[in-house]
Tab-separated table of C-alpha atoms in Angstrom:
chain	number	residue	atom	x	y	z
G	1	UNK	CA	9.722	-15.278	27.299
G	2	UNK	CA	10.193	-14.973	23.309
G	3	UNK	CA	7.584	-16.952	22.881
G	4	UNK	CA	5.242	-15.081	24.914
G	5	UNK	CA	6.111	-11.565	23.369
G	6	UNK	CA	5.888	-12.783	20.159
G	7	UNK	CA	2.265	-13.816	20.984
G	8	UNK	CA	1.711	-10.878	22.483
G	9	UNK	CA	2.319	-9.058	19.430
G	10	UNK	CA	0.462	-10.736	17.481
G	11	UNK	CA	-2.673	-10.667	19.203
G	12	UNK	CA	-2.464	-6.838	18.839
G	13	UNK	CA	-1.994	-7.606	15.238
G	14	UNK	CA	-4.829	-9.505	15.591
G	15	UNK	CA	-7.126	-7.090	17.297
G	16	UNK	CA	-5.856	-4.889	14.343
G	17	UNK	CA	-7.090	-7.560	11.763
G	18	UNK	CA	-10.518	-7.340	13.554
G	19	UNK	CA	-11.190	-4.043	12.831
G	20	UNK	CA	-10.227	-4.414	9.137
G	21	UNK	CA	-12.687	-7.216	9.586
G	22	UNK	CA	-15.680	-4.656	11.114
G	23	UNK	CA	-14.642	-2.027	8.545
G	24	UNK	CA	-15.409	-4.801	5.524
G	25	UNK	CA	-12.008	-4.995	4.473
G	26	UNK	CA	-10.273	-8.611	4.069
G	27	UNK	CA	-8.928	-8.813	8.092
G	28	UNK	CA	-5.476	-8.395	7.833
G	29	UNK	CA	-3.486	-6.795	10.961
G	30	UNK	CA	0.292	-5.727	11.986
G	31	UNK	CA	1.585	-4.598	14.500
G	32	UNK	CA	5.722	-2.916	13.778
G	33	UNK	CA	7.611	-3.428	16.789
G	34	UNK	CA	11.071	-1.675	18.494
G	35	UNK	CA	13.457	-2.007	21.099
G	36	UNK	CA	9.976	-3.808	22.940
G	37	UNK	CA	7.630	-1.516	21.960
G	38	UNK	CA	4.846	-0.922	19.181
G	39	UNK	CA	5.385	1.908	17.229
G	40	UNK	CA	2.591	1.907	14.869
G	41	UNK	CA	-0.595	-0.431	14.227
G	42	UNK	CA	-2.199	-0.485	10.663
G	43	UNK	CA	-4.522	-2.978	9.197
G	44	UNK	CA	-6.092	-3.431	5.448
G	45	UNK	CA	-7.446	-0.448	3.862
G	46	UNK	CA	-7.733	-1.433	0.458
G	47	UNK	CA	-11.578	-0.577	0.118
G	48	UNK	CA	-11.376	2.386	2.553
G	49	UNK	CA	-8.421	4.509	0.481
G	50	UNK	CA	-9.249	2.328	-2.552
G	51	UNK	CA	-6.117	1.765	-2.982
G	52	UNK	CA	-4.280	-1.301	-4.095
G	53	UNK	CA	-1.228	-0.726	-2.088
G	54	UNK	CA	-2.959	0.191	1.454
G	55	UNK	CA	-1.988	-3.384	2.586
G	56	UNK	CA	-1.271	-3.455	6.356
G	57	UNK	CA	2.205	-3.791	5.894
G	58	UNK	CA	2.323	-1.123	3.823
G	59	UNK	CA	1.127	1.278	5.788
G	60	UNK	CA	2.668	-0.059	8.941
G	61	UNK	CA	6.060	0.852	7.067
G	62	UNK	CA	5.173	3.863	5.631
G	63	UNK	CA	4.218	4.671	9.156
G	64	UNK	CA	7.793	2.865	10.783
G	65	UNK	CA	9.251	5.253	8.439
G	66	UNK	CA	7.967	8.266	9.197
G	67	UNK	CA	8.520	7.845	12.926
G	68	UNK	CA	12.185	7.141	12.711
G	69	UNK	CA	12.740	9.289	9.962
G	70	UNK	CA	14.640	6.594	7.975
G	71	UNK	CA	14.304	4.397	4.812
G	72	UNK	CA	15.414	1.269	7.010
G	73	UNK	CA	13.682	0.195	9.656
G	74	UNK	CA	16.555	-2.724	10.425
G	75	UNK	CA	16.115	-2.749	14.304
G	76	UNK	CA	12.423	-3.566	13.630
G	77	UNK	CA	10.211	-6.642	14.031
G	78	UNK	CA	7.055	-6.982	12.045
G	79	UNK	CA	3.961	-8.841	13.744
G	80	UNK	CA	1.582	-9.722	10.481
G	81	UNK	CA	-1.674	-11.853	11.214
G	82	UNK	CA	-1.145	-13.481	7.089
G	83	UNK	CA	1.942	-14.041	5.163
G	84	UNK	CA	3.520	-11.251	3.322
G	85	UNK	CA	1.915	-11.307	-0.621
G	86	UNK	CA	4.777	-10.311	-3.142
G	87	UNK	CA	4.333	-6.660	-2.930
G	88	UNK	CA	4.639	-6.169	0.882
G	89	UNK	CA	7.863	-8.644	1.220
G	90	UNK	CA	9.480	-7.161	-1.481
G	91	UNK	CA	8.698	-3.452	0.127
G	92	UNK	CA	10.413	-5.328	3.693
G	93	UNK	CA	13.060	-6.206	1.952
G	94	UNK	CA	13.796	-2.391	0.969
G	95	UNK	CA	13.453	-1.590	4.658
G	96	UNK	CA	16.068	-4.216	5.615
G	97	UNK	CA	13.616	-4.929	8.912
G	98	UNK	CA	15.037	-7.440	11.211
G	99	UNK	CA	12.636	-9.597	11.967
G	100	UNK	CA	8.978	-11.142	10.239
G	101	UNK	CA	6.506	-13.027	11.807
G	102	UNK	CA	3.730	-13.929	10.570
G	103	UNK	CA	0.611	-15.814	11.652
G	104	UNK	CA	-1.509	-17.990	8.448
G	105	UNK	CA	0.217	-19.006	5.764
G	106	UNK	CA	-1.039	-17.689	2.466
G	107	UNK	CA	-1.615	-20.565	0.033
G	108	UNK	CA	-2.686	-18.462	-2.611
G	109	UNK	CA	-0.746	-15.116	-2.604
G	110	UNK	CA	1.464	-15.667	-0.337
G	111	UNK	CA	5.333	-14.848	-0.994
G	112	UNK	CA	6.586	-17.963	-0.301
G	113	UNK	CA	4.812	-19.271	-3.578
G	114	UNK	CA	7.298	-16.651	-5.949
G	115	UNK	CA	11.209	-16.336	-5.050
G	116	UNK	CA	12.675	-16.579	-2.041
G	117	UNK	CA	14.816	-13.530	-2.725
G	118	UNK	CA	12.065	-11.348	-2.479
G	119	UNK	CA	12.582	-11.162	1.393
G	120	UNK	CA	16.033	-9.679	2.406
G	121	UNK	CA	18.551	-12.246	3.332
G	122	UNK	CA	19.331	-10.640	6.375
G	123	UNK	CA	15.624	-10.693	7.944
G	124	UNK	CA	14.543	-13.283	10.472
G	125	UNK	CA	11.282	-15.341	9.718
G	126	UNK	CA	8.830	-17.009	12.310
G	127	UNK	CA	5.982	-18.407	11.013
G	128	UNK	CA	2.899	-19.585	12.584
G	129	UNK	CA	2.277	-17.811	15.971
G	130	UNK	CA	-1.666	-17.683	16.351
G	131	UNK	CA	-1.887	-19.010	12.931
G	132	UNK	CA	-5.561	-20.646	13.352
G	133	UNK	CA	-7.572	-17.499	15.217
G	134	UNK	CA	-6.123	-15.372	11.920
G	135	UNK	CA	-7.171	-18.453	9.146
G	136	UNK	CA	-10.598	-18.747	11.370
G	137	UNK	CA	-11.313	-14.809	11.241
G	138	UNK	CA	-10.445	-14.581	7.179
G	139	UNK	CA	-12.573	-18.058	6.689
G	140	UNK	CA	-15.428	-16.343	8.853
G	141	UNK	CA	-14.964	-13.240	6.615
G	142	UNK	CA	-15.118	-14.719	3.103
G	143	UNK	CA	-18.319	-17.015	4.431
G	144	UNK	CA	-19.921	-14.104	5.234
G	145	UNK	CA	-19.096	-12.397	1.902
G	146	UNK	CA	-20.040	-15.365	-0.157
G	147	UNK	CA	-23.351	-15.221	1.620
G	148	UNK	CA	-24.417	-11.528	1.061
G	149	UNK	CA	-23.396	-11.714	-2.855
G	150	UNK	CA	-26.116	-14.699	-2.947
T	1	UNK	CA	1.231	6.800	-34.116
T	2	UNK	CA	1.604	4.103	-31.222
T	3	UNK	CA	4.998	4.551	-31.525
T	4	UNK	CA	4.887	8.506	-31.236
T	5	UNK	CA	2.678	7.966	-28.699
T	6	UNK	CA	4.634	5.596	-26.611
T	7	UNK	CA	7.789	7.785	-26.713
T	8	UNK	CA	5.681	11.009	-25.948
T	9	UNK	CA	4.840	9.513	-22.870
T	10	UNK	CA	7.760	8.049	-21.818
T	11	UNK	CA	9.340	12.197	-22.305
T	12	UNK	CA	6.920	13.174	-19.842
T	13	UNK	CA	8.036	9.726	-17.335
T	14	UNK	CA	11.847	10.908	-18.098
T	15	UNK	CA	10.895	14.754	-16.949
T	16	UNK	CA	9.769	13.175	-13.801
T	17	UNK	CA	13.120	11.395	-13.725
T	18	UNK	CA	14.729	14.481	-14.293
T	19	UNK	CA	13.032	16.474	-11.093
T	20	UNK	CA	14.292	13.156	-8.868
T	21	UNK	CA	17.822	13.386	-10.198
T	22	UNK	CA	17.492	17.697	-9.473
T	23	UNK	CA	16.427	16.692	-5.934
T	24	UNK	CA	19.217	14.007	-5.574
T	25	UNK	CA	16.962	11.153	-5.598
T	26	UNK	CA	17.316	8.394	-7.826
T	27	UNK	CA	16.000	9.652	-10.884
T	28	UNK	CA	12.979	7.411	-11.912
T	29	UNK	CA	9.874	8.562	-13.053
T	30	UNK	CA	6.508	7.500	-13.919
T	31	UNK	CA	3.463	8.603	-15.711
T	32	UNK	CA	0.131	7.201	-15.636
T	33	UNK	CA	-2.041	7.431	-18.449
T	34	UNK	CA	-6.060	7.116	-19.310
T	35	UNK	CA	-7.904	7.344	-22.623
T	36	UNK	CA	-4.970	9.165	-24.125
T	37	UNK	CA	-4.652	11.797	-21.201
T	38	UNK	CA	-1.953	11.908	-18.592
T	39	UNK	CA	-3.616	11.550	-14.915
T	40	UNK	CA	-0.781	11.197	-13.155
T	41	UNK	CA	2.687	11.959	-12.824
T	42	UNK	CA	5.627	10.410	-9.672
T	43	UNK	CA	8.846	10.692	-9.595
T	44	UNK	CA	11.092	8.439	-6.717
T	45	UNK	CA	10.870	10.478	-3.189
T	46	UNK	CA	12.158	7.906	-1.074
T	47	UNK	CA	14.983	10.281	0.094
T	48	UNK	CA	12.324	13.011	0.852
T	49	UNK	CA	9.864	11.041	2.147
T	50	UNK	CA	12.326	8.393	4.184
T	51	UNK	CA	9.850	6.031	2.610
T	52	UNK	CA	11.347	2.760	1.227
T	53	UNK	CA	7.540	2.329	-0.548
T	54	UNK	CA	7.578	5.933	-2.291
T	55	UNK	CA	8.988	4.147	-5.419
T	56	UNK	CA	7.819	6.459	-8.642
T	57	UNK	CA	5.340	3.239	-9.606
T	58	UNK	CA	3.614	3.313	-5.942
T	59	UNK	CA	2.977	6.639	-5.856
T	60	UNK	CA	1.637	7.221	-9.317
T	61	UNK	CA	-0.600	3.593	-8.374
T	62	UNK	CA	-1.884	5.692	-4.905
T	63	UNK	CA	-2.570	9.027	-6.732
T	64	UNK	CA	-4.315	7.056	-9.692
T	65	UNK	CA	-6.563	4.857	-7.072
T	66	UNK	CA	-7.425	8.180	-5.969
T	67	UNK	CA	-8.508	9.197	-9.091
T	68	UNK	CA	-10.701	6.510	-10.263
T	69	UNK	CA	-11.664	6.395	-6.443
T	70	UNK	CA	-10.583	2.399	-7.558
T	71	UNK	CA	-8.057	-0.389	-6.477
T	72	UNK	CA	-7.756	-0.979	-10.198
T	73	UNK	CA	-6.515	0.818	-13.016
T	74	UNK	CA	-7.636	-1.946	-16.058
T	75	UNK	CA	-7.803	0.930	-18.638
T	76	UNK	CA	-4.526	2.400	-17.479
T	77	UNK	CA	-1.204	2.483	-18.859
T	78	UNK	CA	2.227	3.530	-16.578
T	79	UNK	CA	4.942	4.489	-18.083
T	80	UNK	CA	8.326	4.310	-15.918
T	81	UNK	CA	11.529	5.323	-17.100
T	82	UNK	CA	13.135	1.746	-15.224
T	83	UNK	CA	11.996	-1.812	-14.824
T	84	UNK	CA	9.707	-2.036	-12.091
T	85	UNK	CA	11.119	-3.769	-8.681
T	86	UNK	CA	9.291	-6.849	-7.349
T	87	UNK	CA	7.357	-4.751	-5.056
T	88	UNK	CA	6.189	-2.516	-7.906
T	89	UNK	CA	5.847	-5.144	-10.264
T	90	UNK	CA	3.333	-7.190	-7.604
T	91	UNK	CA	1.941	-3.543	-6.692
T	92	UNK	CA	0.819	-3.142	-10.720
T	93	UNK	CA	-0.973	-6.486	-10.551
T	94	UNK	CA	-2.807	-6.215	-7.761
T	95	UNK	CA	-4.279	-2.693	-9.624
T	96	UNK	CA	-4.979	-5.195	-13.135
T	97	UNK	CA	-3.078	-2.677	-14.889
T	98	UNK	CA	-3.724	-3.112	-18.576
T	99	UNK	CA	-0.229	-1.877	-19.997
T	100	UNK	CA	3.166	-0.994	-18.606
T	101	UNK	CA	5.583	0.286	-20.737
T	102	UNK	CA	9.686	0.897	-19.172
T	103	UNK	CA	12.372	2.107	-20.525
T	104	UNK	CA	15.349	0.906	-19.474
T	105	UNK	CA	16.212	-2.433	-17.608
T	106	UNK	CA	17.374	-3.521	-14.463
T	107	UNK	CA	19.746	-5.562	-14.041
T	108	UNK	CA	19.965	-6.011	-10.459
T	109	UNK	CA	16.301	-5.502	-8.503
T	110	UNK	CA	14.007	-5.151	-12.094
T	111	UNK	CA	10.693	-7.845	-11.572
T	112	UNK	CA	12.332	-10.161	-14.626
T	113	UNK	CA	14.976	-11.626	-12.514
T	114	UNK	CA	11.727	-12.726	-10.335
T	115	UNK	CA	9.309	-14.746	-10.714
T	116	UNK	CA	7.192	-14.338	-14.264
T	117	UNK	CA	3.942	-14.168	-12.443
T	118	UNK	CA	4.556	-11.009	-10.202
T	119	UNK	CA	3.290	-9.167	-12.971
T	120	UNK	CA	-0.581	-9.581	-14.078
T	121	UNK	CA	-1.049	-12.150	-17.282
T	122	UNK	CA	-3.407	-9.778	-18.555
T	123	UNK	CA	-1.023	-6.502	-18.059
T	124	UNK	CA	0.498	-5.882	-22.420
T	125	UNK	CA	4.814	-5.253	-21.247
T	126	UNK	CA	6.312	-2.517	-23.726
T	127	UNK	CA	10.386	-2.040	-23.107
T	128	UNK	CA	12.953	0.192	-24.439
T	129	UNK	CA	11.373	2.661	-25.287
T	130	UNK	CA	13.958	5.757	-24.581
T	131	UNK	CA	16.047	2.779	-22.531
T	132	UNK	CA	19.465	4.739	-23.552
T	133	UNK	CA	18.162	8.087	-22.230
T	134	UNK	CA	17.142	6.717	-18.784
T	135	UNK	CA	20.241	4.397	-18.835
T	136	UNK	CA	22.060	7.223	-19.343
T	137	UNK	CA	20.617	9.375	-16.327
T	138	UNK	CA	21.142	6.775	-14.052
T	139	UNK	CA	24.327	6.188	-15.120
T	140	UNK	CA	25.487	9.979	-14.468
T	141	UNK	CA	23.545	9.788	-11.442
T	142	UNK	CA	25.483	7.203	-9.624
T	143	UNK	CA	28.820	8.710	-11.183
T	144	UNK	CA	28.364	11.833	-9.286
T	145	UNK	CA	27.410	9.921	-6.053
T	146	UNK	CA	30.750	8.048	-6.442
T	147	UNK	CA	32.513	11.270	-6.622
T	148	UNK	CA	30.493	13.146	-4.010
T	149	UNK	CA	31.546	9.693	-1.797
T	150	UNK	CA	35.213	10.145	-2.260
């Protein structure tokens, strides 16, 4: 049952990361879950705001925030379709959320590679859940990107 | 001049500090600077906001990507009256920043107790300058919290 809702979520990351993908931005989806239910969907937006911080998890917690009108968002779960780069973990670690998921790995920016305390002790990780359609859709983007700058 | 410069600045970043510490926030502030010419000025609103992201550093890095219409700022220096946390700290690099400058440290959550490469390699670090004042506000700060608590 877990298992299915987690992959439930994270195909509506997913779906999330696809339209970062139509938009031209590097497909990255989440999907910040409650009590069961989504509360807000946000995906990459880096070249749309041009802004360096407009990372989905970003705005999904910006977003979290503002809907429960609270810095923490410590009964959450957060469905991301690539691991958490240093910025956006540390930012979940000021939010105390409960629970992480994410699908790919990130073997180049990925938070894992810095400290481990920049998640929040208290936050659950799972790590993998529809990790090849989210590493096929970002290889499929940067092919395609490598072949229009040539 | 530098010098002069540096600390002129870093006034301006500690009047920001001033107007969180006025709206009982916790008073850090931030200036962003271009060619000589302040573009942007933030102070901490993640009271107001119930943001855990609206960090003084994130929202002068938004309102400066906004300015350039640019995810980087590589001619741009910020000024922040604390050491940046590991999410501003990885927020800076993704914008290239070319200088930071803070004033005082932090001892607990500042980016130094983190890994070295959350920062950019090419972003020039500047500290101290007015550390005492900003120590000072903080320190005042949390002293009147205490007593408000008890």
């Amino acid at each position: 049952m877990e298992e299915k809702d987690s992959e439930f979520f994270m195909r509506k990351a997913l779906e999330q990361a696809k339209l970062a993908y139509e938009a031209g931005e590097i497909p990255v989806g989440a999907v910040l879950v409650s009590d069961g239910k989504i509360i807000t969907k946000a995906h990459n937006q880096t070249e749309l705001l041009h802004d360096a911080t407009a990372h989905a998890e970003m705005l999904a917690i910006t977003s979290g925030c503002a809907h429960f009108n609270s810095k923490y968002l410590s009964e959450c779960s957060l469905y991301v379709t690539l691991e958490p780069c240093p910025m956006c973990a540390a930012a979940l670690a000021w939010t105390q959320i409960k629970h992480i998921v994410w699908a790919a790995s990130d073997e180049k920016k990925g938070c894992s590679l810095y400290h481990p305390g920049l998640l929040h002790p208290a936050s659950q990780l799972e790590k993998g859940i529809l990790g090849e359609e989210s590493t096929e859709l970002l290889k499929q983007f940067f092919k395609e990107r490598r072949q229009k700058n040539f």
